Tab-separated table of C-alpha atoms and ligand atoms in Angstrom:
chain	number	residue	atom	x	y	z
A	1	MET	CA	-10.080	-20.453	6.139
A	2	ILE	CA	-10.703	-22.390	9.347
A	3	SER	CA	-9.723	-20.595	12.553
A	4	ARG	CA	-7.072	-21.916	14.919
A	5	ARG	CA	-9.663	-22.482	17.663
A	6	SER	CA	-12.213	-24.334	15.487
A	7	PHE	CA	-9.406	-26.414	14.009
A	8	PHE	CA	-8.262	-27.532	17.438
A	9	LYS	CA	-11.854	-28.180	18.504
A	10	ALA	CA	-12.541	-30.215	15.393
A	11	ALA	CA	-9.320	-32.124	15.886
A	12	GLY	CA	-10.201	-32.716	19.552
A	13	LEU	CA	-6.997	-31.065	20.743
A	14	SER	CA	-6.674	-28.648	23.610
A	15	ALA	CA	-4.933	-25.292	23.260
A	16	ALA	CA	-2.310	-26.554	25.710
A	17	VAL	CA	-1.423	-29.398	23.353
A	18	ALA	CA	-1.414	-27.005	20.443
A	19	ALA	CA	1.013	-24.700	22.211
A	20	SER	CA	3.361	-27.519	23.084
A	21	SER	CA	6.514	-27.877	21.084
A	22	SER	CA	5.489	-31.365	19.921
A	23	PHE	CA	2.727	-29.929	17.724
A	24	PRO	CA	3.943	-30.068	14.121
A	25	ALA	CA	5.067	-26.602	13.035
A	26	ASP	CA	4.053	-27.145	9.412
A	27	LEU	CA	0.503	-27.926	10.528
A	28	LEU	CA	0.391	-24.748	12.609
A	29	ALA	CA	1.636	-22.771	9.635
A	30	TRP	CA	-1.191	-24.217	7.582
A	31	VAL	CA	-3.774	-23.262	10.214
A	32	GLU	CA	-2.461	-19.719	10.496
A	33	PRO	CA	0.350	-18.741	8.121
A	34	GLN	CA	3.145	-16.859	9.830
A	35	ARG	CA	3.357	-13.148	8.991
A	36	LYS	CA	5.319	-11.901	11.991
A	37	GLN	CA	9.058	-11.414	11.845
A	38	GLN	CA	10.252	-14.279	14.080
A	39	PRO	CA	13.804	-14.785	15.309
A	40	GLY	CA	15.272	-17.078	12.684
A	41	GLY	CA	12.110	-16.726	10.555
A	42	PRO	CA	12.132	-15.316	7.047
A	43	ILE	CA	13.075	-11.684	6.431
A	44	LEU	CA	9.939	-10.022	5.103
A	45	LEU	CA	10.774	-7.815	2.128
A	46	ASN	CA	7.592	-8.702	0.275
A	47	SER	CA	4.697	-6.475	1.362
A	48	ASN	CA	6.037	-2.915	1.494
A	49	GLU	CA	5.496	-2.791	5.238
A	50	ASN	CA	7.407	-0.505	7.570
A	51	ALA	CA	10.335	-2.602	8.840
A	52	TYR	CA	10.771	-0.401	11.916
A	53	GLY	CA	7.266	-0.795	13.375
A	54	PRO	CA	4.894	1.818	14.826
A	55	PHE	CA	6.251	5.081	16.238
A	56	PRO	CA	7.706	4.589	19.757
A	57	SER	CA	5.151	7.035	21.175
A	58	VAL	CA	2.350	4.885	19.740
A	59	ALA	CA	3.850	1.581	20.862
A	60	ALA	CA	4.078	3.080	24.372
A	61	LEU	CA	0.363	3.970	24.610
A	62	SER	CA	-0.901	2.889	27.998
A	63	ASN	CA	-3.864	0.557	28.426
A	64	PRO	CA	-4.569	-0.617	24.891
A	65	PHE	CA	-7.956	-1.985	26.004
A	66	GLN	CA	-9.323	1.341	27.142
A	67	ASP	CA	-12.903	1.650	25.861
A	68	ALA	CA	-12.703	-1.740	24.132
A	69	ASN	CA	-16.183	-2.436	25.536
A	70	ARG	CA	-17.654	0.613	23.738
A	71	TYR	CA	-18.582	1.206	20.107
A	72	PRO	CA	-16.037	3.554	18.602
A	73	ASP	CA	-18.283	6.423	17.398
A	74	SER	CA	-16.707	9.271	19.346
A	75	GLU	CA	-13.166	8.118	18.466
A	76	VAL	CA	-14.211	7.902	14.793
A	77	GLU	CA	-15.336	11.520	14.946
A	78	ARG	CA	-12.117	12.560	16.697
A	79	LEU	CA	-9.961	10.943	14.032
A	80	ARG	CA	-12.056	12.336	11.164
A	81	ALA	CA	-11.682	15.816	12.681
A	82	ARG	CA	-7.935	15.331	13.162
A	83	ILE	CA	-7.432	14.152	9.572
A	84	ALA	CA	-9.626	16.978	8.285
A	85	LYS	CA	-7.399	19.464	10.114
A	86	LEU	CA	-4.334	17.876	8.525
A	87	HIS	CA	-5.766	18.428	5.063
A	88	ASN	CA	-7.366	21.808	5.770
A	89	VAL	CA	-10.922	20.670	5.169
A	90	THR	CA	-14.025	19.997	7.274
A	91	PRO	CA	-14.693	16.468	8.605
A	92	ASP	CA	-17.468	15.859	6.056
A	93	HIS	CA	-14.688	15.474	3.453
A	94	ILE	CA	-13.253	12.425	5.264
A	95	VAL	CA	-14.318	8.763	5.153
A	96	LEU	CA	-12.424	6.262	7.313
A	97	GLY	CA	-11.694	2.759	6.067
A	98	CYS	CA	-10.490	-0.553	7.441
A	99	GLY	CA	-7.144	0.061	5.741
A	100	SER	CA	-7.151	2.068	2.537
A	101	THR	CA	-8.153	-1.241	0.938
A	102	GLU	CA	-11.687	-0.584	2.187
A	103	ILE	CA	-11.622	2.779	0.389
A	104	LEU	CA	-10.619	1.010	-2.842
A	105	LYS	CA	-13.380	-1.524	-2.323
A	106	ILE	CA	-16.140	1.004	-1.674
A	107	CYS	CA	-15.085	3.152	-4.640
A	108	ALA	CA	-15.293	0.098	-6.918
A	109	SER	CA	-18.660	-0.705	-5.425
A	110	ALA	CA	-19.959	2.876	-5.787
A	111	PHE	CA	-18.631	3.751	-9.241
A	112	THR	CA	-18.209	0.555	-11.274
A	113	GLY	CA	-20.692	-2.069	-12.419
A	114	PRO	CA	-21.978	-3.951	-15.468
A	115	ASN	CA	-21.985	-0.803	-17.597
A	116	ARG	CA	-19.309	1.166	-15.796
A	117	LYS	CA	-15.745	0.110	-16.500
A	118	LEU	CA	-12.868	0.138	-14.073
A	119	ILE	CA	-9.719	1.476	-15.735
A	120	MET	CA	-6.373	0.832	-14.100
A	121	ALA	CA	-2.688	0.597	-14.974
A	122	LEU	CA	-0.636	-2.496	-15.729
A	123	PRO	CA	1.152	-3.247	-13.540
A	124	THR	CA	-0.275	-1.532	-10.489
A	125	PHE	CA	-1.612	-2.461	-7.041
A	126	GLU	CA	-4.111	-5.168	-8.015
A	127	ALA	CA	-6.630	-5.209	-5.134
A	128	ILE	CA	-9.204	-3.043	-6.859
A	129	ASP	CA	-9.272	-5.352	-9.894
A	130	GLY	CA	-11.130	-8.014	-7.887
A	131	TYR	CA	-13.538	-5.482	-6.388
A	132	GLY	CA	-14.385	-4.128	-9.849
A	133	LYS	CA	-15.017	-7.645	-11.129
A	134	ALA	CA	-17.154	-8.434	-8.091
A	135	ALA	CA	-19.257	-5.388	-8.964
A	136	GLY	CA	-19.751	-6.872	-12.437
A	137	ALA	CA	-17.513	-4.336	-14.184
A	138	GLU	CA	-15.260	-4.816	-17.145
A	139	VAL	CA	-11.715	-4.119	-15.983
A	140	VAL	CA	-9.479	-2.434	-18.539
A	141	LYS	CA	-5.724	-2.431	-17.923
A	142	VAL	CA	-3.545	0.169	-19.589
A	143	GLU	CA	0.210	-0.418	-19.638
A	144	LEU	CA	2.436	2.164	-17.981
A	145	VAL	CA	4.493	4.420	-20.235
A	146	SER	CA	7.554	2.309	-21.019
A	147	ASP	CA	10.402	4.752	-20.353
A	148	THR	CA	9.052	6.710	-17.361
A	149	TRP	CA	6.762	4.086	-15.784
A	150	ALA	CA	4.133	6.820	-15.391
A	151	HIS	CA	0.403	6.158	-15.952
A	152	HIS	CA	-0.609	6.413	-19.584
A	153	THR	CA	-3.344	8.911	-18.771
A	154	ALA	CA	-4.295	9.717	-22.377
A	155	ALA	CA	-5.023	6.043	-23.081
A	156	MET	CA	-6.872	5.691	-19.768
A	157	GLN	CA	-8.982	8.721	-20.520
A	158	SER	CA	-9.821	7.449	-23.964
A	159	GLU	CA	-10.926	4.117	-22.434
A	160	ALA	CA	-13.123	6.059	-20.031
A	161	GLN	CA	-14.990	7.862	-22.844
A	162	LYS	CA	-17.280	4.902	-23.378
A	163	ASN	CA	-18.961	3.435	-20.273
A	164	GLY	CA	-16.218	4.636	-17.946
A	165	GLY	CA	-16.977	4.393	-14.234
A	166	LEU	CA	-13.736	4.758	-12.301
A	167	ILE	CA	-10.097	5.436	-13.167
A	168	TYR	CA	-7.681	4.120	-10.546
A	169	ILE	CA	-4.347	5.954	-10.307
A	170	CYS	CA	-1.677	4.733	-7.927
A	171	ASN	CA	0.816	7.528	-7.333
A	172	PRO	CA	3.606	6.722	-6.590
A	173	ASN	CA	2.816	3.451	-8.304
A	174	ASN	CA	3.104	0.052	-6.693
A	175	PRO	CA	5.066	-2.026	-7.868
A	176	THR	CA	7.259	0.316	-9.943
A	177	GLY	CA	7.792	3.012	-7.281
A	178	SER	CA	7.483	5.584	-10.069
A	179	LEU	CA	5.637	8.897	-10.202
A	180	THR	CA	3.067	10.273	-12.601
A	181	PRO	CA	3.666	14.038	-12.759
A	182	ARG	CA	1.071	16.317	-11.180
A	183	ARG	CA	0.550	18.220	-14.429
A	184	THR	CA	-0.304	15.007	-16.317
A	185	LEU	CA	-2.850	14.108	-13.655
A	186	GLU	CA	-4.343	17.597	-13.673
A	187	ASN	CA	-4.871	17.263	-17.413
A	188	LEU	CA	-6.592	13.939	-16.862
A	189	VAL	CA	-8.901	15.448	-14.258
A	190	ARG	CA	-9.613	18.507	-16.392
A	191	GLU	CA	-10.670	16.358	-19.358
A	192	LEU	CA	-12.505	13.749	-17.326
A	193	PRO	CA	-15.539	12.346	-19.179
A	194	GLU	CA	-18.835	13.163	-17.529
A	195	GLY	CA	-19.864	10.791	-14.747
A	196	VAL	CA	-16.403	9.234	-14.443
A	197	TYR	CA	-14.607	9.318	-11.073
A	198	VAL	CA	-10.865	9.209	-10.357
A	199	LEU	CA	-9.386	7.459	-7.340
A	200	MET	CA	-5.867	8.669	-6.536
A	201	ASP	CA	-4.185	6.118	-4.299
A	202	GLU	CA	-1.494	7.985	-2.345
A	203	ALA	CA	-0.489	5.098	-0.056
A	204	TYR	CA	3.212	5.995	-0.428
A	205	HIS	CA	2.755	9.776	-0.252
A	206	ASP	CA	4.984	10.281	2.778
A	207	PHE	CA	8.037	8.774	1.125
A	208	VAL	CA	8.121	11.273	-1.745
A	209	PRO	CA	10.666	14.049	-1.232
A	210	VAL	CA	9.446	17.624	-1.604
A	211	ALA	CA	11.579	18.196	-4.693
A	212	ALA	CA	9.956	15.472	-6.813
A	213	ASP	CA	7.405	16.277	-9.511
A	214	TYR	CA	4.616	15.386	-7.145
A	215	ILE	CA	1.893	17.292	-5.337
A	216	SER	CA	-0.735	15.421	-3.382
A	217	PHE	CA	-4.373	15.777	-4.431
A	218	ALA	CA	-5.327	15.554	-0.765
A	219	ASP	CA	-3.178	18.499	0.261
A	220	HIS	CA	-3.790	20.506	-2.916
A	221	PRO	CA	-7.186	19.428	-4.210
A	222	VAL	CA	-8.638	20.354	-7.574
A	223	ASN	CA	-12.060	21.820	-7.848
A	224	LEU	CA	-13.890	18.665	-8.890
A	225	ASP	CA	-16.256	16.534	-6.838
A	226	ARG	CA	-15.290	13.367	-8.674
A	227	VAL	CA	-11.740	13.020	-7.323
A	228	ILE	CA	-11.149	10.791	-4.307
A	229	VAL	CA	-7.761	10.441	-2.586
A	230	ALA	CA	-6.923	7.323	-0.568
A	231	ARG	CA	-4.316	7.393	2.210
A	232	THR	CA	-3.177	4.768	4.712
A	233	PHE	CA	-1.650	4.356	8.151
A	234	SER	CA	0.020	1.117	6.981
A	235	LYS	CA	3.195	2.585	5.507
A	236	ILE	CA	4.977	5.553	7.105
A	237	TYR	CA	3.087	5.055	10.392
A	238	GLY	CA	3.894	1.330	10.557
A	239	LEU	CA	0.346	0.248	11.464
A	240	ALA	CA	-0.405	-2.240	8.661
A	241	GLY	CA	-1.654	-4.827	11.135
A	242	LEU	CA	-4.206	-2.465	12.651
A	243	ARG	CA	-5.994	-1.718	9.343
A	244	MET	CA	-6.636	1.998	9.146
A	245	GLY	CA	-6.948	4.191	6.077
A	246	TYR	CA	-9.106	7.012	4.807
A	247	ALA	CA	-10.448	8.936	1.833
A	248	VAL	CA	-10.386	12.686	1.270
A	249	THR	CA	-12.972	13.944	-1.213
A	250	SER	CA	-15.868	16.357	-1.575
A	251	PRO	CA	-18.704	16.088	0.975
A	252	THR	CA	-21.066	14.919	-1.786
A	253	THR	CA	-18.778	12.089	-2.875
A	254	ALA	CA	-17.894	11.263	0.744
A	255	LYS	CA	-21.599	10.677	1.446
A	256	LEU	CA	-21.920	8.567	-1.676
A	257	ILE	CA	-19.033	6.217	-0.926
A	258	ALA	CA	-19.788	6.018	2.818
A	259	ARG	CA	-23.062	4.255	1.942
A	260	HIS	CA	-20.994	1.325	0.622
A	261	LYS	CA	-18.838	0.855	3.674
A	262	GLN	CA	-19.293	-1.366	6.654
A	263	GLU	CA	-20.663	0.519	9.649
A	264	ASP	CA	-17.992	0.840	12.374
A	265	SER	CA	-15.231	-0.855	10.357
A	266	ALA	CA	-12.644	1.063	12.405
A	267	ASN	CA	-11.767	-0.466	15.760
A	268	ILE	CA	-11.028	1.512	18.891
A	269	PHE	CA	-7.389	0.427	19.193
A	270	ALA	CA	-6.571	1.329	15.592
A	271	LEU	CA	-8.326	4.675	15.996
A	272	ARG	CA	-6.339	5.556	19.118
A	273	CYS	CA	-3.050	4.531	17.503
A	274	ALA	CA	-3.838	6.536	14.358
A	275	LEU	CA	-4.620	9.620	16.452
A	276	ALA	CA	-1.390	9.258	18.422
A	277	SER	CA	0.590	8.775	15.185
A	278	LEU	CA	-0.729	12.015	13.726
A	279	ASP	CA	0.322	13.821	16.905
A	280	ASP	CA	3.945	12.737	16.479
A	281	ASP	CA	5.225	14.809	13.616
A	282	ASP	CA	8.866	14.474	14.731
A	283	GLU	CA	8.710	10.709	14.377
A	284	ARG	CA	7.048	11.022	10.959
A	285	GLN	CA	9.967	13.178	9.810
A	286	ILE	CA	12.444	10.672	11.218
A	287	ALA	CA	10.660	7.809	9.420
A	288	MET	CA	10.692	9.747	6.168
A	289	LEU	CA	14.415	10.571	6.391
A	290	ARG	CA	15.296	7.044	7.481
A	291	ASN	CA	13.467	5.636	4.461
A	292	ALA	CA	15.190	8.095	2.112
A	293	ASN	CA	18.515	7.008	3.561
A	294	ASP	CA	17.671	3.294	3.244
A	295	ARG	CA	16.583	3.858	-0.350
A	296	GLU	CA	19.783	5.693	-1.191
A	297	THR	CA	21.873	2.922	0.349
A	298	PHE	CA	19.939	0.378	-1.736
A	299	MET	CA	20.633	2.358	-4.920
A	300	HIS	CA	24.296	2.606	-3.986
A	301	GLU	CA	24.569	-1.162	-3.443
A	302	ALA	CA	22.748	-1.739	-6.738
A	303	ALA	CA	25.123	0.592	-8.592
A	304	LYS	CA	28.129	-1.257	-7.108
A	305	ARG	CA	26.747	-4.360	-8.876
A	306	LYS	CA	26.101	-2.427	-12.106
A	307	LEU	CA	22.335	-2.782	-11.617
A	308	ARG	CA	19.917	-0.030	-12.581
A	309	PRO	CA	16.706	-0.180	-10.518
A	310	ILE	CA	13.737	1.968	-11.499
A	311	PRO	CA	14.110	5.252	-9.554
A	312	SER	CA	11.882	4.870	-6.517
A	313	TRP	CA	9.829	7.388	-4.506
A	314	THR	CA	8.583	4.780	-2.064
A	315	ASN	CA	9.717	2.253	0.549
A	316	PHE	CA	10.368	-0.416	-2.100
A	317	VAL	CA	12.399	-0.745	-5.267
A	318	MET	CA	11.663	-2.521	-8.561
A	319	ILE	CA	14.720	-3.973	-10.178
A	320	ASN	CA	15.395	-5.843	-13.408
A	321	THR	CA	17.043	-9.150	-12.565
A	322	TYR	CA	17.372	-10.209	-16.229
A	323	ARG	CA	16.150	-13.660	-15.179
A	324	PRO	CA	12.636	-15.106	-14.821
A	325	VAL	CA	11.594	-13.443	-11.557
A	326	LYS	CA	10.012	-16.657	-10.243
A	327	THR	CA	13.484	-18.245	-10.066
A	328	VAL	CA	14.796	-15.186	-8.195
A	329	ILE	CA	11.889	-15.325	-5.726
A	330	GLU	CA	12.615	-19.024	-5.156
A	331	HIS	CA	16.329	-18.332	-4.670
A	332	PHE	CA	15.572	-15.766	-1.963
A	333	LYS	CA	12.937	-17.955	-0.328
A	334	HIS	CA	15.441	-20.786	-0.194
A	335	ASN	CA	17.755	-18.361	1.630
A	336	ASN	CA	15.084	-17.294	4.141
A	337	ILE	CA	14.131	-13.977	2.531
A	338	LEU	CA	10.717	-13.227	1.051
A	339	ILE	CA	10.583	-10.684	-1.780
A	340	GLY	CA	7.639	-9.374	-3.833
A	341	ARG	CA	5.428	-11.532	-6.031
A	342	PRO	CA	5.683	-11.462	-9.844
A	343	PHE	CA	4.021	-8.493	-11.528
A	344	PRO	CA	3.264	-9.457	-15.122
A	345	PRO	CA	4.123	-8.307	-17.710
A	346	MET	CA	7.365	-7.286	-15.915
A	347	ASP	CA	8.425	-10.897	-15.730
A	348	THR	CA	12.116	-10.324	-15.021
A	349	TYR	CA	11.620	-7.587	-12.403
A	350	ALA	CA	11.695	-8.158	-8.649
A	351	ARG	CA	10.024	-5.841	-6.138
A	352	ILE	CA	12.073	-5.467	-2.988
A	353	SER	CA	10.577	-3.787	0.086
A	354	LEU	CA	13.217	-1.927	2.082
A	355	GLY	CA	14.123	-3.541	5.380
A	356	THR	CA	16.418	-2.507	8.212
A	357	PRO	CA	20.144	-2.049	7.381
A	358	GLU	CA	20.940	-5.472	8.866
A	359	GLN	CA	18.196	-7.146	6.813
A	360	MET	CA	19.406	-5.401	3.654
A	361	LYS	CA	22.949	-6.596	4.304
A	362	GLN	CA	21.560	-10.132	4.293
A	363	PHE	CA	19.534	-9.348	1.175
A	364	TRP	CA	22.651	-8.305	-0.776
A	365	ALA	CA	24.620	-11.301	0.471
A	366	VAL	CA	21.894	-13.556	-0.949
A	367	TRP	CA	21.720	-11.492	-4.139
A	368	ASP	CA	25.434	-12.097	-4.630
A	369	LYS	CA	24.765	-15.830	-4.493
A	370	LEU	CA	22.454	-15.703	-7.558
A	371	PRO	CA	23.871	-17.844	-10.370
A	372	ALA	CA	25.796	-15.726	-12.888
A	373	LEU	CA	23.932	-14.578	-15.982
A	374	LYS	CA	24.704	-16.406	-19.190
A	375	GLU	CA	26.438	-14.132	-21.704
B	401	PLP	C1	-0.844	1.270	-3.496
B	401	PLP	C2	-1.469	0.600	-2.332
B	401	PLP	N1	-2.705	0.955	-1.966
B	401	PLP	C3	-3.315	0.387	-0.925
B	401	PLP	C4	-2.678	-0.593	-0.191
B	401	PLP	C5	-3.413	-1.229	0.940
B	401	PLP	O1	-3.061	-0.609	2.113
B	401	PLP	P1	-3.883	-0.745	3.452
B	401	PLP	O2	-3.023	-1.494	4.378
B	401	PLP	O3	-4.132	0.666	3.891
B	401	PLP	O4	-5.175	-1.444	3.156
B	401	PLP	C6	-1.393	-0.994	-0.521
B	401	PLP	C7	-0.707	-2.032	0.258
B	401	PLP	O5	0.395	-2.421	0.045
B	401	PLP	C8	-0.774	-0.387	-1.632
B	401	PLP	O6	0.461	-0.736	-2.033
């Protein structure tokens, strides 16, 4: 992708001309596609972001450029220590990533390859698929259990018996929002074939209520070196644009995966915002309750329309539209709302990220304009 600056240079245009209102908007969008919520721009319900933004205490941090001229080593150590404290371990259990995506990437790079399969669910968060393939691995996809939308761990384990490298578990799962019970995952870990690693992606951990059949493997680890947990600051903390995530694992495995990561992939601003976010537990609680409330309201609106979404433990909901989902996506796009991409084989399901109450009001108004289903 060509950058805005090199594009203007190549085109012989100055930045002043580019900023002027006469510059064609569609050309600008091509140079740098718009992701920010703009007044009048599309409502973004398509990437499971936090619609409310970073915590107010983080947004109010003074002097964002402090130490921008320095390499971030000491801040990296501060954040590793702070995260270690959160999970009751020592800092050598923690590896920071440029988003949790970097953790997925380095795990694929460390544990998969030409003779080490990557085993993942279908559908699930797809990013690791490409990283496994780039490492030369065969990627095996195992469909979720049809009635509970949990991972089919027995089938995954059986796939891992021969040339298994890494099993990727997304819990709660994206795009279904569903949980795989802790006991099922403990069984998987207990019976793990030798040399196979498990990556538990807990990106949506903070949205799961305490009562659900869910216990984090970061907060309550099992006694096995070959389990890695990925977490992110992109969801509950509202910092998706800053790219900060981390892994919690044994010191041995932490050392192993850290060799595959880019040195200093965490920038000073993201590090400072992540530290400040972890210091604001009140706001984390508020964000969690607000999301639970938004989710309940969504379910209520769905029930009013006799719809039955998959029960969700996240900040998004998967819902059967009983139509080809591509037509539903187009309908919403036409009405200035972006919803999730198709997730085959769930070809009639739409994934809706929860927005603010006002945005969701607009979402339902557009939903109600969908052409009626044929009997
Ligand atoms: C399950 C899951 N894991 C990881 C990620 C990537 O998150 P990050 O922004 O931390 O790279 C996402 C993003 O939506 C996700 O849904």
